[in-house]
Coordinates of N, CA and C and ligand atoms in Angstrom, one line a residue:
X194 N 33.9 23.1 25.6 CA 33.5 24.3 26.3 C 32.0 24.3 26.5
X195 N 31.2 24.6 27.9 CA 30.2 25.0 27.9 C 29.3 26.0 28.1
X196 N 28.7 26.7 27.1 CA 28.3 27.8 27.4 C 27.1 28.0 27.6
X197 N 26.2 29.4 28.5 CA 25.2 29.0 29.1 C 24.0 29.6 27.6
X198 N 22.8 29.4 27.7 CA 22.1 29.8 27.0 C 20.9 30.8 27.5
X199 N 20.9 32.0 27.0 CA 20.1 33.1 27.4 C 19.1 33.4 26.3
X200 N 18.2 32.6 26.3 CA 17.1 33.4 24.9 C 15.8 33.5 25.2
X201 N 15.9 33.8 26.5 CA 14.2 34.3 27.3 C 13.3 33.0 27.8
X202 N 14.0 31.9 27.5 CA 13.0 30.7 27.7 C 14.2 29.7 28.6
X203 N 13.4 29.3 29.7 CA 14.5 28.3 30.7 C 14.4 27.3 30.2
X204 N 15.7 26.5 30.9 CA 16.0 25.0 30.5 C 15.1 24.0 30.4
X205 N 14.1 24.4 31.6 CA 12.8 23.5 31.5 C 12.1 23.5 30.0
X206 N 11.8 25.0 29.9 CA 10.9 25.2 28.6 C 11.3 24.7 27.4
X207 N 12.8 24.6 27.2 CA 13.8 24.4 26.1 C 13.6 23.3 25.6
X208 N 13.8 22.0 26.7 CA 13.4 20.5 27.1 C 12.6 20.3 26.7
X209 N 11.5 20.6 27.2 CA 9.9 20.2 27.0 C 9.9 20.2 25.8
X210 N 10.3 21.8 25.1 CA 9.4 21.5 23.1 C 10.2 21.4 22.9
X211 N 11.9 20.5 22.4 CA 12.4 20.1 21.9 C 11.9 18.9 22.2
X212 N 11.8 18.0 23.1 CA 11.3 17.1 23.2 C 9.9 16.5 22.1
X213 N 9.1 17.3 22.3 CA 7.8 17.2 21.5 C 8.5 17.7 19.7
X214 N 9.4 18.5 19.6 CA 9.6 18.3 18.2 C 10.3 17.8 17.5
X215 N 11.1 16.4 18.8 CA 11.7 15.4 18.4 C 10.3 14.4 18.0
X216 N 9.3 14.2 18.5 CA 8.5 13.6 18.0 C 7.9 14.2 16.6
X217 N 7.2 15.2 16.5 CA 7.4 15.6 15.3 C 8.0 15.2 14.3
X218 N 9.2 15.1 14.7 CA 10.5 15.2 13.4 C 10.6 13.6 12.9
X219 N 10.2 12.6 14.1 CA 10.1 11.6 14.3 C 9.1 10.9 13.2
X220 N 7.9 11.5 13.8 CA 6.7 11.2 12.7 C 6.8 11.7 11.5
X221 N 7.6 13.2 11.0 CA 7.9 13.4 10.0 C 8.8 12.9 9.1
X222 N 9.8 12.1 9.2 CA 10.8 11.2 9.0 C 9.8 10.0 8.4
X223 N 9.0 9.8 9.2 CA 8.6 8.0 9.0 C 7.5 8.5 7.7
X224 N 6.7 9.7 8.1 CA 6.0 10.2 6.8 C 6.2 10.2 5.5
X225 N 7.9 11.0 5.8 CA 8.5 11.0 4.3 C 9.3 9.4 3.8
X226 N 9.7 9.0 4.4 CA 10.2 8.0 3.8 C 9.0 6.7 3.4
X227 N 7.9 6.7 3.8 CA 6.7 6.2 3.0 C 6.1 6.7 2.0
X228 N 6.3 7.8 2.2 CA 5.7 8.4 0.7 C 7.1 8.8 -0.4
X229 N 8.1 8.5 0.6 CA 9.1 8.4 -1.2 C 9.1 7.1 -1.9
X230 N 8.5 6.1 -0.7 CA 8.4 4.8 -1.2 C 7.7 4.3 -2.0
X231 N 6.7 5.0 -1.7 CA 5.2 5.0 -2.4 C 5.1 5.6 -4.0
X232 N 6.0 6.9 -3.6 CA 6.0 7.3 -5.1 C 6.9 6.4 -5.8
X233 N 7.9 5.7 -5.5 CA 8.6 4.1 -6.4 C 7.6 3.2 -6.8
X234 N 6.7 2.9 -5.8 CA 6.0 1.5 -6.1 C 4.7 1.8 -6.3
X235 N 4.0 2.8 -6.5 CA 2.7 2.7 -6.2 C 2.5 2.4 -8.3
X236 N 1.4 2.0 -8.1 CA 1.0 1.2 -9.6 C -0.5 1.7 -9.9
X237 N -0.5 1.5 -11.2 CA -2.3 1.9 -11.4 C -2.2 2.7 -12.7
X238 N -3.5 3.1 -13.5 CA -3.8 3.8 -15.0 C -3.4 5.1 -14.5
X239 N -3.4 5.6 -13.1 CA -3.0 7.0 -12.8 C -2.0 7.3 -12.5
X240 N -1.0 6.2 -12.3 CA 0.4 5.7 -12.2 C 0.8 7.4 -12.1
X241 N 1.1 8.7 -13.5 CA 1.8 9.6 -13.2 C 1.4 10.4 -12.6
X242 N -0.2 10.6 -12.3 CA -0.6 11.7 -11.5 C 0.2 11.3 -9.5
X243 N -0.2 10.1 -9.6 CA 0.1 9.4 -8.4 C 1.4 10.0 -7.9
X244 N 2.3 9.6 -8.5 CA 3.8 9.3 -9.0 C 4.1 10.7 -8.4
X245 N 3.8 11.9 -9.0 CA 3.9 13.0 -9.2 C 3.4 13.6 -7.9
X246 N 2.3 13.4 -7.6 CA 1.8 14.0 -6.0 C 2.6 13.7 -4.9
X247 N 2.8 12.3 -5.1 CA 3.3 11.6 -4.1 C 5.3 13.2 -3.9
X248 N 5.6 12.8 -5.2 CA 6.5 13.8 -4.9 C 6.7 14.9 -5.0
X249 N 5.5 15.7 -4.8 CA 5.6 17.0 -4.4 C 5.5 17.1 -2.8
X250 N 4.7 16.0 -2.4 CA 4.4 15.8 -0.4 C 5.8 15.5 -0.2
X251 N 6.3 14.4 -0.7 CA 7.8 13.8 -0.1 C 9.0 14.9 0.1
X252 N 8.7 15.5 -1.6 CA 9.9 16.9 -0.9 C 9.6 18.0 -0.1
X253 N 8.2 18.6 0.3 CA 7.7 19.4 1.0 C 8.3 18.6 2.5
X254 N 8.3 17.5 3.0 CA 8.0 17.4 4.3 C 9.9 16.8 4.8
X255 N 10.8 16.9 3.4 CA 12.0 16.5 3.3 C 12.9 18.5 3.8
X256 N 12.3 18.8 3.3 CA 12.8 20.6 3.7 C 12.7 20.8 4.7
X257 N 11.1 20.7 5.3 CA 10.8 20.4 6.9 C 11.4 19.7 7.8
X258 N 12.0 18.5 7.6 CA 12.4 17.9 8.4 C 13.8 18.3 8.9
X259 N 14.6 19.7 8.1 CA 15.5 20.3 8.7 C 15.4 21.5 9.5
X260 N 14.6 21.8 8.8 CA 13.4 23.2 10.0 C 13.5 22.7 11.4
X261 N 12.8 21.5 11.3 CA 12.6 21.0 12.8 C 13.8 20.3 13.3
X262 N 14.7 19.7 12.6 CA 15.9 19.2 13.6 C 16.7 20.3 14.2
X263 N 16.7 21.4 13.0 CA 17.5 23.0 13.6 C 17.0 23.7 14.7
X264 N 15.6 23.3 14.9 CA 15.0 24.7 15.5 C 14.9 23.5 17.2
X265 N 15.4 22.2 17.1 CA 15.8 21.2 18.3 C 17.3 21.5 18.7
X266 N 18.1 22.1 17.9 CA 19.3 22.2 18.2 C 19.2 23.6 18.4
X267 N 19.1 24.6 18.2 CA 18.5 26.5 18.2 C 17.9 26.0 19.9
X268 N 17.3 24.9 20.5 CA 16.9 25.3 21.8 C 17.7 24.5 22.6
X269 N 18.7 24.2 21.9 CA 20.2 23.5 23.1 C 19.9 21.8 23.0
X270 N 19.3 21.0 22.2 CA 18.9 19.6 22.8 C 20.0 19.3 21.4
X271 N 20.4 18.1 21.4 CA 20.7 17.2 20.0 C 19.4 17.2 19.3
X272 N 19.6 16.9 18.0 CA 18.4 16.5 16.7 C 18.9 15.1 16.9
X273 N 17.8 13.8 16.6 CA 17.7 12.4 16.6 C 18.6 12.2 15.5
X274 N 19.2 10.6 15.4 CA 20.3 10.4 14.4 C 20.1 9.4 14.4
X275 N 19.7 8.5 13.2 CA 19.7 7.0 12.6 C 18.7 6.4 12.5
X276 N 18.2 5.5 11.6 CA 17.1 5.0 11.3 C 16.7 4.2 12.5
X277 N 17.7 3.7 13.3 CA 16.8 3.0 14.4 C 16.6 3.9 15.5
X278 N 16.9 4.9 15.8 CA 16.6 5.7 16.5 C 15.6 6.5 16.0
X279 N 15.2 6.4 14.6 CA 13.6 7.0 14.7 C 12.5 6.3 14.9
X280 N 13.3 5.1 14.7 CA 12.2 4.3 14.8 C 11.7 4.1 15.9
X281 N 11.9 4.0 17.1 CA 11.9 4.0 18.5 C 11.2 5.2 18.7
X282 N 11.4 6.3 17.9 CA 10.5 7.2 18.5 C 9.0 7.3 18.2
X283 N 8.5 6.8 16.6 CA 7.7 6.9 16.0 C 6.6 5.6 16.1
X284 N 5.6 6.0 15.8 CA 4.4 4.3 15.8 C 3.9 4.0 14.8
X285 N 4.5 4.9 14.1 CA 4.1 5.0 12.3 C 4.9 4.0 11.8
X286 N 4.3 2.9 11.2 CA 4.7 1.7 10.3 C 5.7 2.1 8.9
X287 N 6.6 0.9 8.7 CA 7.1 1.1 7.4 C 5.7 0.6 5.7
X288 N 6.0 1.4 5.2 CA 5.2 1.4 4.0 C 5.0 0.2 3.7
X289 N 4.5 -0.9 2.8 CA 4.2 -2.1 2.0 C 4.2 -2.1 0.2
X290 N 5.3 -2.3 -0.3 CA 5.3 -2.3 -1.9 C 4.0 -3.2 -2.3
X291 N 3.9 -4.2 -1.8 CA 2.7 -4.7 -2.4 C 1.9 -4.2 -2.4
X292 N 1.3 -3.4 -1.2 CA -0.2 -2.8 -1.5 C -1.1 -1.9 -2.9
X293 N -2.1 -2.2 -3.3 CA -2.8 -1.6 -4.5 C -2.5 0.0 -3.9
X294 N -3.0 0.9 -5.2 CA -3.0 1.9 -5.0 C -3.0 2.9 -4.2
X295 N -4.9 2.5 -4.4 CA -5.6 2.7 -2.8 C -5.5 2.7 -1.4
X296 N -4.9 1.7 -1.0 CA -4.3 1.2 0.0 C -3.4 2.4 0.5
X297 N -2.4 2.6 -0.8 CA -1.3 3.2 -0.6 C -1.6 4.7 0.1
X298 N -2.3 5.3 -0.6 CA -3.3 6.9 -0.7 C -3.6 6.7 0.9
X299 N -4.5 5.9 0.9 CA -5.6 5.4 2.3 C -4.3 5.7 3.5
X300 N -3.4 4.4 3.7 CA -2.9 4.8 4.8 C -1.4 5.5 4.9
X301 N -1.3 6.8 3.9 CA -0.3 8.0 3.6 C -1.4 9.3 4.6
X302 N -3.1 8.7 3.9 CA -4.0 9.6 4.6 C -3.7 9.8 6.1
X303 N -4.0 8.4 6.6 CA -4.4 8.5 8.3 C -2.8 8.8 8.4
X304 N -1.4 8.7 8.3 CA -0.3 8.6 8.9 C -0.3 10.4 8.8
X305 N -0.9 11.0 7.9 CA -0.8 12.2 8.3 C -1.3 12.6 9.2
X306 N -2.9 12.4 9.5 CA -3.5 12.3 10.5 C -3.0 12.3 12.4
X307 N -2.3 10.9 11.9 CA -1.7 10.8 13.2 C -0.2 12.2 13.3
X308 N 0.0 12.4 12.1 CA 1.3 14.1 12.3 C 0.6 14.6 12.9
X309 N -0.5 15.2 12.5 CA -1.3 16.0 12.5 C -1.3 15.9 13.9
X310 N -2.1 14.7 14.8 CA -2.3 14.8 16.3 C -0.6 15.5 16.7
X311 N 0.0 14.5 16.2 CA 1.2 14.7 17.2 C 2.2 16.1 17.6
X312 N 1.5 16.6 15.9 CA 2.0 18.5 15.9 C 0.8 19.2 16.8
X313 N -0.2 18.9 17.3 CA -1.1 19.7 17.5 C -1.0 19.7 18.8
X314 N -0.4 18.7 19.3 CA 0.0 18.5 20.7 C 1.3 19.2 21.0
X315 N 2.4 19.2 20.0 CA 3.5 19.7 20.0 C 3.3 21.3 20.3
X316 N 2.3 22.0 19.2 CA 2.3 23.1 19.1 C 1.3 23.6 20.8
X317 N 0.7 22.8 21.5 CA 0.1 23.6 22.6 C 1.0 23.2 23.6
X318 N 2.4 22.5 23.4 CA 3.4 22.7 24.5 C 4.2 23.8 24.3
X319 N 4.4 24.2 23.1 CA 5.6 25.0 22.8 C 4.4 26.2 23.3
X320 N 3.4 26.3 23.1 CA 2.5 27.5 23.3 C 2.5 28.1 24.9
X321 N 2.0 26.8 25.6 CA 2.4 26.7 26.8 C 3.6 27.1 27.9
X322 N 4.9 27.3 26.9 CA 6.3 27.4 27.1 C 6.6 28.9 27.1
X323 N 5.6 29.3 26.1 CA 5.3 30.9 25.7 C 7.1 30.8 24.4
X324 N 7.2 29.3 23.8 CA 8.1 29.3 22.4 C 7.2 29.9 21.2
X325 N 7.2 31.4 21.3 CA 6.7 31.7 19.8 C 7.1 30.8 18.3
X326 N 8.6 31.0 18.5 CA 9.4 30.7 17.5 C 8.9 28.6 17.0
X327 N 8.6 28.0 18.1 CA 8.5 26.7 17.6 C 6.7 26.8 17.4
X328 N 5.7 27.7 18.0 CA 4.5 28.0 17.8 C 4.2 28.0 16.5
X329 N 4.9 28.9 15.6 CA 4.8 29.4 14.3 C 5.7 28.1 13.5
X330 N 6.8 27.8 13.5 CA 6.9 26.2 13.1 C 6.1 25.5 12.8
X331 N 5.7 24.7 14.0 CA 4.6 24.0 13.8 C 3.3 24.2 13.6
X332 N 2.8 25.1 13.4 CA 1.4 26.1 12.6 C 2.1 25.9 11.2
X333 N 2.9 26.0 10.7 CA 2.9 25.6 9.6 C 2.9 24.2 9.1
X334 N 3.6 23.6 9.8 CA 3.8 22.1 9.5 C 2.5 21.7 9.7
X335 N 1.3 22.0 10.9 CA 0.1 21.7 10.5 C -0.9 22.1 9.5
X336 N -0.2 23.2 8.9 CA -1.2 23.9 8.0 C -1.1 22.3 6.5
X337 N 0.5 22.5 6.6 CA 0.9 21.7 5.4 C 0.2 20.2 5.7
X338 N 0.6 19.5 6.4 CA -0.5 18.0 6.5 C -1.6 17.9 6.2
X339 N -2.5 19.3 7.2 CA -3.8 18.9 7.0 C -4.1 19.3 5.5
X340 N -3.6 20.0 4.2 CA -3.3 20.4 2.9 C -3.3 18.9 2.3
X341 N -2.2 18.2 2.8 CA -1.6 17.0 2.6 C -2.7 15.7 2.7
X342 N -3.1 15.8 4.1 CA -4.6 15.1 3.9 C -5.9 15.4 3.2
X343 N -5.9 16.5 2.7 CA -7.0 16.5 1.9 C -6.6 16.1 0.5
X344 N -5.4 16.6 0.2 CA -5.3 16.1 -1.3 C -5.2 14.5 -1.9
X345 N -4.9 13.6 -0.6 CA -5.2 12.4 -0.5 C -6.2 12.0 -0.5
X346 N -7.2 12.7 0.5 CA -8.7 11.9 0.6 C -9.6 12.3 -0.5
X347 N -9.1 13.2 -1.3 CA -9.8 13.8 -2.7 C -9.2 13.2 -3.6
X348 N -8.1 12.5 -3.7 CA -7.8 11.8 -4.5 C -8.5 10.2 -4.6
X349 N -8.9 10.0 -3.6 CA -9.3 8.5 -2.9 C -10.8 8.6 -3.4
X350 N -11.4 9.9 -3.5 CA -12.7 10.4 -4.4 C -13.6 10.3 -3.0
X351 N -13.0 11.0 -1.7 CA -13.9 11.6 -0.4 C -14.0 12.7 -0.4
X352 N -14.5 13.5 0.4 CA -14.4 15.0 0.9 C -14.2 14.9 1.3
Ligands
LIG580 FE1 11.4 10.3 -8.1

């Protein structure tokens, strides 16, 4: 059965930022599964502080990533399904067990970074759409990264 959808925003608008918070969810996906990885393997004298940050980021951005698949299906589109279908969507690299610490911290940093772009862009389409509802979404999801990248680059001993 098909039914029509009436929620003040046309099919065009619907499209558009679901679209953009399939990327999102995309780069959030590739986010968290590096940094759950990270918190397995990452090594060093700081080993529990590490250990421990690492998974308070991994479950914050693991809660999110149902926010955003819902609020993709809330505007009529499917949410993405399967590891190779995120992959495709995302340019964000799988993690490395071998890398030292540092490394590890370092590029958890920039992959937020690149969320960061890719929400910031998301959030001035949905803006654009006049989607409050995915506006305020993603205002938070950027509040949370750029939070996320500072407690990395302060850990790495930058400002
Ligand atoms: Fe764990």
């Amino acid at each position: 059965m098909t039914t029509t959808i009436d929620t003040g925003l046309t099919k065009t608008e619907r499209t558009d930022v679901a679209r953009e918070l399939t990327k999102v969810l995309a780069d959030s996906y590739a986010v968290y599964l590096k940094t759950h990885g990270y918190h397995w393997n990452i090594r060093g004298p700081e080993f529990f502080a590490l250990h421990t940050l690492l998974e308070t980021q991994y479950r914050e951005i693991w809660e999110a990533l149902d926010t955003i698949a819902e609020r993709i299906r809330a505007l009529g589109e499917f949410a993405p399904q399967g590891y190779a279908t995120f992959a495709n969507l995302t340019a964000i690299k799988d993690g490395d067990p071998e890398k030292d610490a540092q490394a590890m911290l370092k590029e958890l940093m920039t992959d937020h970074e690149t969320l960061i772009a890719t929400t910031r862009a998301a959030l001035k389409s949905a803006d654009s759409d006049g989607d409050d509802v995915s506006v305020d979404l993603l205002t938070t999801r950027l509040a949370s990264h750029e939070k996320a990248a500072w407690m990395l680059r302060s850990t790495l001993g930058s400002r």
